[in-house]
Amino acid sequence: MKNIKARYLWLIVLALLLVAVGLIIWIVNAPNGMNNVLTVILVILFIIITFLVQYATFRSYNAKNKQKIKYDTKTYETTIDLSEALKNADFKRKDRHYGDSYIKIDGDVAYKVVLINDINAYYDHESDQSYEADKRLDSCKQMIGIEIFNEVSKEALDRIPDYSFEIDKVYYTALVAKEDNKYICLNYINPNDTHKEYVEKLIEELGLKEINE
């Protein structure tokens, strides 16, 4: 249900209300023997309608709030293959069901880059249960991560800005591939002094150069 847009949820609510009205008319005119059964169905229907109204309202409110947010963006370009760049920078590669995951530990700083090549598989978490996190990450004091979407969907574009965040020991962001070897960050967060050096290092190792569009 989370993939159904809010406007379709409201249409479902309207359709169920029409069914409920039909049931009420039916109950009034139905033989006594059927009244109890129809009443139970009507009660269940109203419970479903109540739940859908609450959920549709929540989805509509979230969608409206997201439209109001204007994120800072940043565009990069590169002349080298990202996989090759990561290999040359001594990142350790792991196959994932949706692409590739790369990790490098440099002192007490962990660098993580994820290349997403199959957006549907990316959201199918159940098919990747065999993946185990690198235990070396437990001893790291900082994590710098970038997820790079080589394939996206409308749903992903709505959610990707949320993948950029910064907390005490973590700086994480996401890039979306465009044409001509360009990548755009849909929600650029300027790293604080603690993370800045390491973020710039990772961007440089990927061969990404900032451009103005």
Short mmCIF file of C-alpha atoms in Angstrom, two decimals, residues 20-199:
data_model
loop_
_atom_site.label_atom_id
_atom_site.label_comp_id
_atom_site.label_asym_id
_atom_site.label_seq_id
_atom_site.Cartn_x
_atom_site.Cartn_y
_atom_site.Cartn_z
CA ALA A 20 -21.36 1.41 1.99
CA VAL A 21 -24.31 3.54 0.87
CA GLY A 22 -25.47 0.65 -1.31
CA LEU A 23 -25.22 -1.71 1.64
CA ILE A 24 -27.28 0.63 3.83
CA ILE A 25 -30.04 0.70 1.21
CA TRP A 26 -29.82 -3.07 0.89
CA ILE A 27 -30.10 -3.54 4.67
CA VAL A 28 -33.24 -1.40 4.79
CA ASN A 29 -34.93 -3.48 2.08
CA ALA A 30 -33.41 -6.90 2.77
CA PRO A 31 -35.25 -9.78 4.44
CA ASN A 32 -34.76 -10.01 8.22
CA GLY A 33 -32.51 -13.03 7.87
CA MET A 34 -29.90 -11.10 5.93
CA ASN A 35 -29.82 -7.96 8.07
CA ASN A 36 -27.31 -9.25 10.60
CA VAL A 37 -24.85 -10.46 7.97
CA LEU A 38 -25.08 -7.23 5.98
CA THR A 39 -24.68 -5.16 9.14
CA VAL A 40 -21.47 -7.00 10.05
CA ILE A 41 -20.13 -6.42 6.53
CA LEU A 42 -21.05 -2.74 6.79
CA VAL A 43 -19.22 -2.36 10.12
CA ILE A 44 -16.09 -3.99 8.68
CA LEU A 45 -16.33 -1.74 5.64
CA PHE A 46 -16.50 1.38 7.80
CA ILE A 47 -13.46 0.23 9.78
CA ILE A 48 -11.53 -0.16 6.53
CA ILE A 49 -12.72 3.25 5.33
CA THR A 50 -11.62 4.86 8.61
CA PHE A 51 -8.16 3.34 8.31
CA LEU A 52 -7.82 4.40 4.66
CA VAL A 53 -8.93 7.98 5.43
CA GLN A 54 -6.28 8.26 8.16
CA TYR A 55 -3.57 6.77 5.94
CA ALA A 56 -4.54 8.88 2.90
CA THR A 57 -4.51 12.01 5.05
CA PHE A 58 -1.04 11.13 6.33
CA ARG A 59 0.26 10.48 2.81
CA SER A 60 -1.26 13.69 1.47
CA TYR A 61 0.25 15.73 4.31
CA ASN A 62 3.72 14.23 3.74
CA ALA A 63 3.54 14.78 -0.02
CA LYS A 64 2.52 18.42 0.49
CA ASN A 65 5.35 19.04 2.94
CA LYS A 66 7.93 17.49 0.61
CA GLN A 67 6.85 19.73 -2.24
CA LYS A 68 7.54 22.78 -0.05
CA ILE A 69 11.13 21.79 0.68
CA LYS A 70 13.73 23.27 -1.64
CA TYR A 71 17.00 21.42 -1.35
CA ASP A 72 20.43 22.67 -2.32
CA THR A 73 21.74 20.66 -5.25
CA LYS A 74 25.20 20.08 -6.66
CA THR A 75 26.23 18.60 -10.00
CA TYR A 76 29.44 16.73 -10.74
CA GLU A 77 30.98 15.24 -13.84
CA THR A 78 33.68 12.66 -14.39
CA THR A 79 35.77 11.40 -17.26
CA ILE A 80 36.56 8.01 -15.69
CA ASP A 81 34.56 4.92 -14.90
CA LEU A 82 33.50 4.94 -11.23
CA SER A 83 34.13 1.22 -10.75
CA GLU A 84 37.63 1.62 -12.14
CA ALA A 85 38.23 4.66 -9.95
CA LEU A 86 37.19 2.74 -6.84
CA LYS A 87 39.41 -0.19 -7.79
CA ASN A 88 42.38 2.12 -8.30
CA ALA A 89 41.69 3.71 -4.88
CA ASP A 90 41.95 0.26 -3.20
CA PHE A 91 38.28 -0.10 -2.28
CA LYS A 92 37.10 -3.61 -1.40
CA ARG A 93 34.20 -4.63 -3.67
CA LYS A 94 31.21 -6.80 -2.76
CA ASP A 95 28.50 -7.93 -5.14
CA ARG A 96 25.01 -6.90 -4.12
CA HIS A 97 21.78 -8.04 -5.73
CA TYR A 98 21.16 -4.49 -6.98
CA GLY A 99 24.73 -3.47 -7.88
CA ASP A 100 28.06 -3.19 -6.09
CA SER A 101 29.15 -2.08 -2.64
CA TYR A 102 32.65 -0.74 -1.99
CA ILE A 103 34.37 -0.27 1.36
CA LYS A 104 37.74 1.17 2.30
CA ILE A 105 39.11 1.60 5.82
CA ASP A 106 41.75 4.30 6.10
CA GLY A 107 42.94 4.59 9.68
CA ASP A 108 39.82 5.13 11.78
CA VAL A 109 37.75 6.45 8.84
CA ALA A 110 35.50 4.20 6.78
CA TYR A 111 34.56 5.11 3.23
CA LYS A 112 31.56 3.45 1.60
CA VAL A 113 30.33 3.77 -1.97
CA VAL A 114 27.30 1.90 -3.31
CA LEU A 115 26.53 1.70 -7.03
CA ILE A 116 22.83 0.98 -7.63
CA ASN A 117 22.18 -0.53 -11.06
CA ASP A 118 18.76 -2.10 -10.44
CA ILE A 119 16.36 0.19 -8.59
CA ASN A 120 13.65 -2.44 -8.10
CA ALA A 121 16.12 -4.86 -6.54
CA TYR A 122 17.44 -2.03 -4.35
CA TYR A 123 14.07 -1.75 -2.60
CA ASP A 124 13.70 -5.54 -2.36
CA HIS A 125 15.58 -5.94 0.93
CA GLU A 126 14.42 -9.52 1.48
CA SER A 127 16.46 -10.80 -1.47
CA ASP A 128 19.71 -9.60 0.14
CA GLN A 129 19.51 -11.32 3.52
CA SER A 130 22.87 -13.05 3.01
CA TYR A 131 24.78 -9.75 3.06
CA GLU A 132 26.97 -9.26 6.13
CA ALA A 133 28.40 -5.92 7.19
CA ASP A 134 32.17 -5.52 7.30
CA LYS A 135 33.14 -6.06 10.96
CA ARG A 136 36.05 -3.63 10.58
CA LEU A 137 33.49 -0.81 10.61
CA ASP A 138 32.98 -1.35 14.34
CA SER A 139 36.38 0.16 15.12
CA CYS A 140 35.96 3.22 12.88
CA LYS A 141 35.31 6.66 14.34
CA GLN A 142 33.86 8.16 11.16
CA MET A 143 31.86 6.93 8.19
CA ILE A 144 31.71 8.77 4.86
CA GLY A 145 29.25 7.24 2.42
CA ILE A 146 27.81 7.90 -1.02
CA GLU A 147 25.08 5.97 -2.80
CA ILE A 148 25.15 6.45 -6.56
CA PHE A 149 21.97 5.66 -8.46
CA ASN A 150 22.70 4.63 -12.03
CA GLU A 151 19.03 3.71 -12.36
CA VAL A 152 16.12 5.54 -10.74
CA SER A 153 12.34 5.55 -10.64
CA LYS A 154 9.80 8.25 -9.81
CA GLU A 155 9.47 6.78 -6.32
CA ALA A 156 13.25 6.80 -5.85
CA LEU A 157 13.57 10.44 -6.95
CA ASP A 158 11.04 11.39 -4.27
CA ARG A 159 12.98 9.53 -1.59
CA ILE A 160 16.63 10.10 -2.53
CA PRO A 161 16.86 13.59 -0.93
CA ASP A 162 16.25 11.87 2.42
CA TYR A 163 19.42 9.80 1.93
CA SER A 164 21.60 12.86 2.58
CA PHE A 165 22.26 13.42 6.27
CA GLU A 166 25.02 14.29 8.70
CA ILE A 167 25.36 13.28 12.31
CA ASP A 168 28.23 13.22 14.80
CA LYS A 169 30.25 10.40 13.20
CA VAL A 170 28.55 9.94 9.83
CA TYR A 171 28.26 11.92 6.62
CA TYR A 172 26.08 10.26 4.00
CA THR A 173 24.70 11.44 0.69
CA ALA A 174 23.39 10.21 -2.67
CA LEU A 175 24.00 11.03 -6.32
CA VAL A 176 21.80 10.38 -9.33
CA ALA A 177 23.37 9.63 -12.72
CA LYS A 178 22.48 11.96 -15.58
CA GLU A 179 23.57 12.01 -19.21
CA ASP A 180 27.14 12.74 -20.33
CA ASN A 181 28.79 11.27 -17.22
CA LYS A 182 27.17 13.80 -14.91
CA TYR A 183 25.87 13.13 -11.41
CA ILE A 184 23.59 15.33 -9.32
CA CYS A 185 23.18 15.46 -5.56
CA LEU A 186 19.50 16.26 -4.97
CA ASN A 187 20.07 17.34 -1.37
CA TYR A 188 23.56 18.67 -0.86
CA ILE A 189 24.62 19.11 2.75
CA ASN A 190 27.79 21.10 3.26
CA PRO A 191 29.94 18.87 5.50
CA ASN A 192 31.04 20.25 8.85
CA ASP A 193 34.69 20.71 9.76
CA THR A 194 34.90 17.18 11.15
CA HIS A 195 33.86 15.52 7.89
CA LYS A 196 34.86 18.07 5.26
CA GLU A 197 38.37 16.77 4.56
CA TYR A 198 37.21 13.18 4.21
CA VAL A 199 34.22 14.01 2.03
#
